[in-house]
Amino acid sequence: LQGPRNHVEGTGSRLVEALRSSDEYKEDSRSFRRTVFSNDDWIKFRSSGRLYNNLGTMFTSGIIRGLWLEVGTVFMVALGVFIANNALSGVDLASYGLPKDFRLVLPQIPFSLSSPALALLLVFRTNTVYARWNEARTAWGRIESACCNLARQGVTYLRKDLREEHIRRVCALAHALNAHFWPG
């Protein structure tokens, strides 16, 4: 009796250790996350080839490394149902008192209950992204308006020999900001 108990304890401790290392990885990797995309990041994010790039890096993904237990559990349950259904397809189920068209299926209730929550999460995320884009767009509009006002005030209040240089510098500011935010 001592042998199996040690095996179960060993498996449990390995599982606890795997969970602990997964949690440590998730927390350690937080310091490397960037919250701001540069223009090059957005171009890469919107590229047509991102699907193949993402599939190629799927198993080195931090998300998979952080959620491997959950993903693996769902995969194993689905694989078990698939294998059981295929194994039962060649068996005479009537001799066991089961209907002829008996199949193992997963209940629909968890999927029905979680779908609205997932939809709301996606909507909130989309709204947040749009709000950030709209805030950046309005901030850029304020910068353009401030440059126009600065140029107008310079033309109004500066001496004639300083006006042209002032306008050139205000235009240079707008172009420098444009080059900084949208390189290329």
XYZ file of N, CA, C and O in Angstrom:
736
model
N 0.824 -1.203 0.000
C 0.000 0.000 0.000
C 0.862 1.259 0.000
O 0.440 2.288 -0.476
N 2.075 1.138 0.516
C 2.949 2.305 0.594
C 3.412 2.766 -0.788
O 3.549 3.955 -1.023
N 3.628 1.844 -1.730
C 4.119 2.191 -3.061
C 3.160 3.108 -3.827
O 3.557 4.173 -4.280
N 1.877 2.735 -3.996
C 0.955 3.602 -4.727
C 0.770 4.954 -4.066
O 0.619 5.961 -4.721
N 0.786 4.966 -2.726
C 0.606 6.248 -2.043
C 1.765 7.195 -2.369
O 1.569 8.374 -2.614
N 2.972 6.674 -2.368
C 4.113 7.505 -2.726
C 4.002 7.992 -4.160
O 4.366 9.110 -4.474
N 3.481 7.121 -5.057
C 3.315 7.522 -6.454
C 2.306 8.665 -6.564
O 2.543 9.632 -7.274
N 1.196 8.571 -5.820
C 0.187 9.630 -5.853
C 0.737 10.911 -5.260
O 0.550 11.994 -5.809
N 1.453 10.807 -4.147
C 2.042 11.996 -3.543
C 3.072 12.619 -4.488
O 3.166 13.822 -4.611
N 3.851 11.766 -5.176
C 4.831 12.271 -6.125
C 4.165 13.003 -7.273
O 4.608 14.059 -7.700
N 3.055 12.440 -7.769
C 2.326 13.087 -8.857
C 1.728 14.402 -8.387
O 1.798 15.402 -9.087
N 1.165 14.405 -7.188
C 0.578 15.631 -6.642
C 1.613 16.711 -6.437
O 1.393 17.880 -6.747
N 2.789 16.332 -5.919
C 3.827 17.338 -5.696
C 4.375 17.856 -7.022
O 4.724 19.023 -7.142
N 4.457 16.974 -8.039
C 4.900 17.443 -9.360
C 3.890 18.411 -9.956
O 4.268 19.399 -10.573
N 2.600 18.130 -9.759
C 1.559 19.018 -10.265
C 1.615 20.366 -9.556
O 1.542 21.418 -10.196
N 1.787 20.341 -8.232
C 1.893 21.589 -7.475
C 3.124 22.372 -7.919
O 3.068 23.587 -8.096
N 4.233 21.677 -8.146
C 5.457 22.344 -8.604
C 5.272 22.940 -10.003
O 5.720 24.046 -10.288
N 4.577 22.205 -10.871
C 4.321 22.719 -12.226
C 3.428 23.953 -12.168
O 3.656 24.930 -12.890
N 2.413 23.915 -11.317
C 1.548 25.084 -11.164
C 2.325 26.269 -10.608
O 2.156 27.404 -11.060
N 3.193 26.019 -9.631
C 3.981 27.087 -9.041
C 4.931 27.697 -10.088
O 5.058 28.908 -10.187
N 5.573 26.849 -10.895
C 6.488 27.382 -11.906
C 5.727 28.146 -12.976
O 6.220 29.147 -13.496
N 4.509 27.701 -13.310
C 3.687 28.426 -14.282
C 3.319 29.800 -13.738
O 3.394 30.804 -14.459
N 2.922 29.864 -12.472
C 2.575 31.149 -11.864
C 3.800 32.059 -11.756
O 3.706 33.262 -11.985
N 4.961 31.480 -11.413
C 6.182 32.285 -11.338
C 6.535 32.852 -12.708
O 6.949 34.004 -12.822
N 6.372 32.031 -13.757
C 6.670 32.520 -15.112
C 5.750 33.696 -15.462
O 6.203 34.702 -16.000
N 4.458 33.556 -15.159
C 3.515 34.632 -15.488
C 3.887 35.924 -14.774
O 3.847 36.999 -15.364
N 4.250 35.830 -13.501
C 4.593 37.036 -12.752
C 5.929 37.620 -13.192
O 6.080 38.833 -13.286
N 6.911 36.761 -13.472
C 8.215 37.257 -13.910
C 8.150 37.918 -15.279
O 8.870 38.867 -15.562
N 7.274 37.409 -16.153
C 7.208 37.957 -17.511
C 6.443 39.276 -17.572
O 6.482 39.951 -18.600
N 5.771 39.667 -16.518
C 5.014 40.924 -16.532
C 5.926 42.138 -16.733
O 5.523 43.127 -17.317
N 7.160 42.050 -16.249
C 8.057 43.199 -16.380
C 8.485 43.431 -17.824
O 8.961 44.510 -18.159
N 8.324 42.423 -18.700
C 8.738 42.562 -20.095
C 7.581 42.979 -21.007
O 7.783 43.140 -22.205
N 6.404 43.103 -20.476
C 5.264 43.476 -21.310
C 5.291 44.955 -21.606
O 5.571 45.779 -20.741
N 4.981 45.282 -22.844
C 4.909 46.680 -23.252
C 3.439 47.061 -23.336
O 2.631 46.340 -23.906
N 3.107 48.209 -22.795
C 1.728 48.658 -22.854
C 1.509 49.631 -24.000
O 0.386 49.987 -24.286
N 2.594 50.066 -24.654
C 2.483 51.033 -25.734
C 3.061 50.411 -26.998
O 4.166 49.878 -26.981
N 2.306 50.465 -28.092
C 2.782 49.978 -29.385
C 3.416 51.122 -30.135
O 2.898 52.231 -30.154
N 4.523 50.854 -30.780
C 5.112 51.840 -31.686
C 4.475 51.651 -33.060
O 3.699 50.716 -33.278
N 4.827 52.508 -33.993
C 4.282 52.380 -35.338
C 4.701 51.052 -35.970
O 3.891 50.387 -36.628
N 5.947 50.642 -35.761
C 6.413 49.367 -36.316
C 5.648 48.190 -35.721
O 5.341 47.218 -36.426
N 5.324 48.268 -34.418
C 4.537 47.206 -33.790
C 3.151 47.110 -34.410
O 2.632 46.021 -34.640
N 2.528 48.259 -34.677
C 1.191 48.250 -35.282
C 1.235 47.701 -36.699
O 0.352 46.965 -37.113
N 2.264 48.047 -37.449
C 2.381 47.521 -38.815
C 2.530 46.006 -38.775
O 1.884 45.280 -39.538
N 3.359 45.503 -37.866
C 3.530 44.056 -37.721
C 2.229 43.404 -37.240
O 1.851 42.334 -37.709
N 1.528 44.056 -36.329
C 0.280 43.522 -35.784
C -0.802 43.430 -36.853
O -1.598 42.505 -36.860
N -0.824 44.388 -37.788
C -1.864 44.413 -38.818
C -1.465 43.660 -40.076
O -2.260 43.576 -41.007
N -0.281 43.090 -40.149
C 0.187 42.477 -41.387
C -0.626 41.231 -41.723
O -1.177 40.565 -40.849
N -0.678 40.928 -43.014
C -1.436 39.764 -43.479
C -0.785 38.458 -43.056
O -1.461 37.444 -42.919
N 0.512 38.445 -42.856
C 1.207 37.222 -42.490
C 1.254 36.948 -41.004
O 1.935 36.027 -40.566
N 0.516 37.704 -40.201
C 0.604 37.526 -38.750
C 0.059 36.171 -38.306
O 0.499 35.632 -37.306
N -0.889 35.605 -39.070
C -1.438 34.304 -38.706
C -0.336 33.247 -38.707
O -0.196 32.478 -37.756
N 0.457 33.210 -39.773
C 1.520 32.212 -39.863
C 2.600 32.466 -38.815
O 3.150 31.527 -38.260
N 2.888 33.724 -38.557
C 3.863 34.053 -37.521
C 3.355 33.594 -36.152
O 4.102 33.014 -35.365
N 2.081 33.828 -35.869
C 1.514 33.430 -34.581
C 1.458 31.914 -34.445
O 1.695 31.374 -33.360
N 1.135 31.212 -35.527
C 1.121 29.748 -35.467
C 2.529 29.203 -35.238
O 2.710 28.214 -34.525
N 3.528 29.854 -35.837
C 4.904 29.404 -35.671
C 5.433 29.606 -34.268
O 6.307 28.874 -33.818
N 4.926 30.600 -33.564
C 5.408 30.887 -32.205
C 4.411 30.457 -31.134
O 4.534 30.856 -29.983
N 3.440 29.631 -31.518
C 2.378 29.264 -30.587
C 2.914 28.542 -29.347
O 2.494 28.817 -28.231
N 3.863 27.637 -29.526
C 4.307 26.843 -28.386
C 5.356 27.553 -27.542
O 5.707 27.084 -26.467
N 5.859 28.678 -28.002
C 6.758 29.485 -27.176
C 6.028 30.702 -26.620
O 6.637 31.554 -25.997
N 4.728 30.755 -26.830
C 3.915 31.873 -26.381
C 3.861 31.925 -24.856
O 3.751 30.895 -24.186
N 3.920 33.128 -24.327
C 3.807 33.292 -22.884
C 2.429 32.925 -22.372
O 2.275 32.461 -21.240
N 1.423 33.110 -23.201
C 0.058 32.757 -22.790
C -0.066 31.250 -22.647
O -0.611 30.749 -21.662
N 0.449 30.511 -23.628
C 0.397 29.047 -23.545
C 1.239 28.567 -22.361
O 0.831 27.669 -21.630
N 2.412 29.176 -22.164
C 3.253 28.761 -21.034
C 2.575 29.058 -19.709
O 2.794 28.350 -18.730
N 1.762 30.100 -19.655
C 1.072 30.438 -18.423
C -0.209 29.647 -18.215
O -0.635 29.441 -17.092
N -0.828 29.194 -19.300
C -2.120 28.500 -19.203
C -2.045 27.065 -19.702
O -3.058 26.499 -20.098
N -0.877 26.454 -19.677
C -0.732 25.123 -20.248
C -1.604 24.096 -19.537
O -2.096 23.174 -20.162
N -1.800 24.238 -18.240
C -2.604 23.259 -17.516
C -4.064 23.332 -17.952
O -4.692 22.303 -18.222
N -4.611 24.538 -18.057
C -6.001 24.687 -18.473
C -6.213 24.226 -19.911
O -7.152 23.502 -20.221
N -5.298 24.642 -20.795
C -5.403 24.246 -22.203
C -5.237 22.739 -22.337
O -5.977 22.075 -23.078
N -4.284 22.177 -21.617
C -4.062 20.734 -21.665
C -5.243 19.942 -21.135
O -5.591 18.894 -21.687
N -5.881 20.431 -20.084
C -7.049 19.740 -19.533
C -8.195 19.729 -20.532
O -8.824 18.679 -20.765
N -8.478 20.861 -21.137
C -9.555 20.926 -22.138
C -9.227 20.012 -23.318
O -10.080 19.284 -23.820
N -7.966 20.017 -23.753
C -7.554 19.158 -24.859
C -7.732 17.691 -24.505
O -8.230 16.901 -25.322
N -7.324 17.294 -23.310
C -7.419 15.885 -22.916
C -8.870 15.427 -22.784
O -9.202 14.303 -23.167
N -9.754 16.280 -22.267
C -11.171 15.916 -22.174
C -11.756 15.734 -23.577
O -12.458 14.753 -23.859
N -11.461 16.673 -24.471
C -11.968 16.570 -25.841
C -11.408 15.331 -26.538
O -12.135 14.615 -27.239
N -10.137 15.044 -26.330
C -9.531 13.859 -26.930
C -10.153 12.588 -26.362
O -10.414 11.628 -27.102
N -10.412 12.564 -25.056
C -11.048 11.412 -24.433
C -12.438 11.154 -24.991
O -12.806 10.002 -25.275
N -13.231 12.201 -25.183
C -14.570 12.045 -25.754
C -14.468 11.547 -27.190
O -15.209 10.646 -27.605
N -13.537 12.073 -27.948
C -13.345 11.645 -29.335
C -12.968 10.169 -29.413
O -13.537 9.400 -30.188
N -12.004 9.761 -28.587
C -11.553 8.366 -28.600
C -12.672 7.441 -28.136
O -12.901 6.375 -28.733
N -13.402 7.827 -27.101
C -14.502 6.991 -26.602
C -15.582 6.844 -27.664
O -16.120 5.740 -27.873
N -15.941 7.898 -28.344
C -16.966 7.805 -29.382
C -16.502 6.917 -30.535
O -17.289 6.141 -31.077
N -15.244 7.028 -30.924
C -14.736 6.168 -31.988
C -14.654 4.716 -31.540
O -14.908 3.807 -32.333
N -14.302 4.475 -30.286
C -14.232 3.103 -29.782
C -15.612 2.488 -29.684
O -15.789 1.289 -29.924
N -16.622 3.293 -29.340
C -17.988 2.769 -29.206
C -18.688 2.585 -30.544
O -19.728 1.939 -30.609
N -18.132 3.148 -31.615
C -18.821 3.051 -32.901
C -18.837 1.627 -33.443
O -19.743 1.253 -34.178
N -17.873 0.795 -33.094
C -17.842 -0.576 -33.596
C -18.411 -1.585 -32.622
O -18.399 -2.782 -32.887
N -18.940 -1.148 -31.488
C -19.445 -2.052 -30.447
C -20.960 -2.129 -30.538
O -21.635 -1.130 -30.796
N -21.499 -3.346 -30.322
C -22.953 -3.516 -30.293
C -23.454 -3.024 -28.938
O -23.382 -3.728 -27.937
N -23.935 -1.779 -28.924
C -24.335 -1.150 -27.663
C -25.654 -1.682 -27.121
O -25.917 -1.594 -25.925
N -26.489 -2.272 -27.997
C -27.783 -2.802 -27.549
C -27.581 -3.947 -26.564
O -28.392 -4.138 -25.645
N -26.506 -4.698 -26.714
C -26.259 -5.809 -25.791
C -25.904 -5.313 -24.393
O -25.983 -6.056 -23.425
N -25.523 -4.072 -24.270
C -25.217 -3.470 -22.968
C -26.377 -2.636 -22.435
O -26.244 -1.950 -21.442
N -27.499 -2.652 -23.133
C -28.662 -1.902 -22.685
C -28.617 -0.428 -23.056
O -29.370 0.371 -22.498
N -27.779 -0.066 -23.969
C -27.674 1.331 -24.404
C -28.330 1.498 -25.772
O -28.389 0.559 -26.558
N -28.832 2.671 -26.069
C -29.414 2.896 -27.392
C -28.353 2.701 -28.482
O -27.153 2.876 -28.258
N -28.819 2.345 -29.686
C -27.905 2.059 -30.786
C -27.093 3.292 -31.201
O -25.938 3.181 -31.582
N -27.709 4.469 -31.104
C -27.018 5.696 -31.521
C -26.398 6.440 -30.327
O -26.241 7.647 -30.351
N -26.012 5.713 -29.295
C -25.429 6.311 -28.100
C -24.100 6.978 -28.428
O -23.254 6.421 -29.110
N -23.904 8.203 -27.952
C -22.655 8.947 -28.112
C -22.353 9.692 -26.817
O -23.261 10.170 -26.135
N -21.085 9.793 -26.509
C -20.677 10.647 -25.397
C -20.667 12.092 -25.896
O -20.136 12.381 -26.968
N -21.252 12.959 -25.145
C -21.270 14.377 -25.523
C -20.974 15.214 -24.294
O -21.204 14.787 -23.161
N -20.459 16.401 -24.538
C -20.249 17.343 -23.458
C -21.526 18.156 -23.279
O -22.202 18.478 -24.258
N -21.884 18.508 -22.054
C -23.099 19.301 -21.856
C -22.958 20.691 -22.472
O -21.877 21.276 -22.487
N -24.060 21.218 -22.978
C -24.044 22.521 -23.630
C -24.167 23.682 -22.639
O -23.902 24.821 -22.990
N -24.584 23.399 -21.417
C -24.835 24.477 -20.451
C -23.590 25.325 -20.160
O -23.681 26.550 -20.176
N -22.412 24.750 -19.918
C -21.255 25.623 -19.661
C -20.955 26.564 -20.829
O -20.607 27.726 -20.630
N -21.108 26.049 -22.049
C -20.842 26.892 -23.213
C -21.914 27.968 -23.359
O -21.615 29.109 -23.708
N -23.166 27.603 -23.086
C -24.257 28.573 -23.183
C -24.126 29.666 -22.127
O -24.451 30.823 -22.386
N -23.670 29.304 -20.943
C -23.533 30.285 -19.877
C -22.295 31.169 -20.039
O -22.320 32.338 -19.666
N -21.232 30.618 -20.597
C -20.007 31.408 -20.705
C -19.954 32.266 -21.967
O -19.201 33.244 -22.017
N -20.735 31.956 -22.979
C -20.685 32.724 -24.233
C -21.048 34.197 -24.053
O -20.340 35.057 -24.578
N -22.119 34.542 -23.332
C -22.402 35.972 -23.150
C -21.290 36.711 -22.393
O -20.973 37.853 -22.723
N -20.683 36.053 -21.415
C -19.601 36.701 -20.679
C -18.401 36.958 -21.589
O -17.798 38.035 -21.557
N -18.068 35.987 -22.435
C -16.969 36.188 -23.378
C -17.291 37.290 -24.375
O -16.427 38.094 -24.728
N -18.544 37.335 -24.825
C -18.942 38.393 -25.759
C -18.803 39.764 -25.105
O -18.314 40.711 -25.736
N -19.216 39.882 -23.852
C -19.085 41.165 -23.160
C -17.623 41.561 -22.978
O -17.260 42.726 -23.132
N -16.779 40.582 -22.659
C -15.350 40.885 -22.525
C -14.774 41.396 -23.837
O -13.990 42.354 -23.848
N -15.158 40.776 -24.945
C -14.667 41.245 -26.244
C -15.187 42.641 -26.562
O -14.459 43.476 -27.091
N -16.445 42.907 -26.224
C -17.013 44.238 -26.477
C -16.292 45.284 -25.639
O -15.938 46.358 -26.141
N -16.052 44.989 -24.363
C -15.354 45.950 -23.509
C -13.942 46.209 -24.017
O -13.473 47.337 -24.037
N -13.270 45.156 -24.465
C -11.914 45.331 -24.972
C -11.918 46.165 -26.248
O -11.082 47.050 -26.423
N -12.864 45.884 -27.148
C -12.968 46.662 -28.387
C -13.283 48.119 -28.079
O -12.697 49.029 -28.676
N -14.178 48.357 -27.150
C -14.511 49.736 -26.781
C -13.314 50.454 -26.171
O -13.094 51.639 -26.419
N -12.530 49.754 -25.381
C -11.345 50.356 -24.783
C -10.322 50.729 -25.856
O -9.734 51.815 -25.814
N -10.126 49.846 -26.818
C -9.185 50.132 -27.903
C -9.661 51.340 -28.706
O -8.873 52.230 -29.046
N -10.954 51.382 -29.009
C -11.484 52.523 -29.761
C -11.332 53.812 -28.958
O -10.994 54.862 -29.514
N -11.571 53.748 -27.658
C -11.439 54.947 -26.825
C -9.998 55.459 -26.832
O -9.764 56.669 -26.900
N -9.032 54.555 -26.790
C -7.624 54.973 -26.837
C -7.289 55.593 -28.186
O -6.587 56.597 -28.269
N -7.783 54.978 -29.269
C -7.534 55.536 -30.601
C -8.170 56.914 -30.728
O -7.556 57.845 -31.241
N -9.404 57.048 -30.249
C -10.107 58.328 -30.342
C -9.400 59.399 -29.505
O -9.318 60.562 -29.905
N -8.890 59.020 -28.341
C -8.153 59.968 -27.508
C -6.885 60.440 -28.219
O -6.560 61.633 -28.210
N -6.171 59.518 -28.872
C -4.968 59.906 -29.622
C -5.334 60.815 -30.796
O -4.629 61.789 -31.083
N -6.441 60.500 -31.466
C -6.872 61.325 -32.599
C -7.223 62.737 -32.154
O -6.812 63.723 -32.775
N -7.939 62.864 -31.053
C -8.299 64.203 -30.566
C -7.070 64.949 -30.034
O -6.971 66.164 -30.187
N -6.122 64.217 -29.424
C -4.888 64.866 -28.961
C -4.098 65.406 -30.153
O -3.564 66.521 -30.095
N -4.040 64.654 -31.238
C -3.345 65.135 -32.430
C -4.063 66.355 -33.011
O -3.430 67.301 -33.462
N -5.379 66.351 -32.980
C -6.145 67.521 -33.441
C -5.848 68.753 -32.595
O -5.737 69.869 -33.120
N -5.710 68.566 -31.272
C -5.369 69.693 -30.400
C -3.974 70.214 -30.700
O -3.725 71.422 -30.666
N -3.039 69.306 -31.003
C -1.676 69.737 -31.353
C -1.705 70.557 -32.642
O -1.070 71.611 -32.725
N -2.436 70.083 -33.636
C -2.537 70.841 -34.898
C -3.157 72.210 -34.668
O -2.696 73.224 -35.197
N -4.197 72.240 -33.857
C -4.869 73.510 -33.572
C -3.928 74.462 -32.820
O -3.877 75.660 -33.120
N -3.183 73.927 -31.872
C -2.239 74.767 -31.118
C -1.137 75.312 -32.035
O -0.731 76.470 -31.895
N -0.673 74.507 -32.978
C 0.343 74.985 -33.933
C -0.219 76.109 -34.800
O 0.457 77.120 -35.046
N -1.457 75.942 -35.261
C -2.077 77.001 -36.069
C -2.229 78.283 -35.247
O -1.957 79.392 -35.741
N -2.670 78.143 -34.014
C -2.820 79.315 -33.151
C -1.477 79.978 -32.873
O -1.367 81.208 -32.869
N -0.455 79.190 -32.639
C 0.881 79.729 -32.379
C 1.404 80.485 -33.601
O 1.959 81.575 -33.478
N 1.191 79.914 -34.788
C 1.633 80.593 -36.015
C 0.859 81.892 -36.210
O 1.441 82.936 -36.548
N -0.447 81.857 -35.997
C -1.278 83.063 -36.152
C -0.862 84.151 -35.169
O -0.732 85.326 -35.521
N -0.625 83.774 -33.919
C -0.222 84.759 -32.924
C 1.161 85.333 -33.240
O 1.411 86.525 -33.033
N 2.059 84.492 -33.754
C 3.377 84.985 -34.123
C 3.304 85.992 -35.256
O 3.994 87.017 -35.240
N 2.448 85.715 -36.243
C 2.288 86.652 -37.361
C 1.694 87.965 -36.857
O 2.040 89.054 -37.333
N 0.824 87.894 -35.876
C 0.156 89.083 -35.367
C 1.090 89.925 -34.498
O 1.115 91.150 -34.620
N 1.864 89.304 -33.627
C 2.600 90.056 -32.619
C 4.091 90.245 -32.902
O 4.724 91.086 -32.281
N 4.694 89.472 -33.788
C 6.136 89.586 -34.025
C 6.445 90.654 -35.078
O 5.599 91.002 -35.906
N 7.694 91.106 -35.025
C 8.143 92.055 -36.058
C 8.159 91.340 -37.409
O 8.270 90.110 -37.478
N 8.130 92.114 -38.476
C 8.053 91.545 -39.824
C 9.264 90.691 -40.156
O 9.149 89.677 -40.836
N 10.444 91.038 -39.683
C 11.643 90.275 -40.012
C 11.705 88.931 -39.267
O 12.449 88.036 -39.650
N 10.901 88.749 -38.205
C 10.892 87.490 -37.451
C 9.733 86.567 -37.822
O 9.721 85.410 -37.437
N 8.762 87.056 -38.552
C 7.543 86.293 -38.841
C 7.830 85.031 -39.654
O 7.342 83.944 -39.326
N 8.609 85.170 -40.723
C 8.845 84.010 -41.598
C 9.589 82.911 -40.852
O 9.250 81.731 -40.964
N 10.597 83.275 -40.069
C 11.338 82.280 -39.300
C 10.429 81.601 -38.272
O 10.509 80.387 -38.048
N 9.548 82.376 -37.644
C 8.608 81.814 -36.678
C 7.690 80.783 -37.347
O 7.477 79.684 -36.804
N 7.143 81.135 -38.508
C 6.251 80.209 -39.219
C 7.017 78.935 -39.598
O 6.493 77.824 -39.459
N 8.241 79.065 -40.060
C 9.037 77.889 -40.423
C 9.274 76.985 -39.202
O 9.218 75.773 -39.308
N 9.524 77.593 -38.053
C 9.762 76.786 -36.848
C 8.490 76.082 -36.373
O 8.548 74.933 -35.928
N 7.372 76.753 -36.484
C 6.101 76.108 -36.095
C 5.805 74.950 -37.047
O 5.394 73.863 -36.617
N 6.029 75.171 -38.346
C 5.834 74.081 -39.319
C 6.814 72.942 -39.053
O 6.457 71.758 -39.165
N 8.050 73.278 -38.676
C 9.050 72.243 -38.362
C 8.616 71.436 -37.140
O 8.817 70.215 -37.095
N 8.005 72.111 -36.154
C 7.492 71.396 -34.979
C 6.435 70.388 -35.391
O 6.463 69.228 -34.969
N 5.498 70.803 -36.219
C 4.439 69.889 -36.669
C 5.029 68.713 -37.442
O 4.629 67.559 -37.241
N 5.989 68.980 -38.318
C 6.612 67.894 -39.086
C 7.444 66.974 -38.189
O 7.461 65.752 -38.406
N 8.126 67.542 -37.197
C 8.912 66.717 -36.274
C 8.009 65.802 -35.454
O 8.316 64.620 -35.255
N 6.889 66.338 -34.978
C 5.943 65.500 -34.235
C 5.364 64.411 -35.132
O 5.200 63.268 -34.711
N 5.052 64.777 -36.364
C 4.522 63.796 -37.312
C 5.541 62.687 -37.556
O 5.200 61.506 -37.550
N 6.801 63.053 -37.747
C 7.849 62.053 -37.971
C 8.085 61.198 -36.735
O 8.397 60.020 -36.831
N 7.910 61.802 -35.553
C 8.106 61.024 -34.313
C 7.001 60.002 -34.108
O 7.256 58.861 -33.739
N 5.757 60.401 -34.334
C 4.633 59.503 -34.089
C 4.371 58.541 -35.225
O 3.862 57.443 -35.008
N 4.671 58.913 -36.464
C 4.439 58.051 -37.619
C 5.697 57.951 -38.453
O 5.804 58.564 -39.516
N 6.696 57.190 -37.997
C 7.933 57.119 -38.773
C 7.694 56.378 -40.081
O 6.846 55.505 -40.186
N 8.502 56.744 -41.052
C 8.385 56.017 -42.312
C 8.106 56.870 -43.407
O 7.954 57.409 -44.268
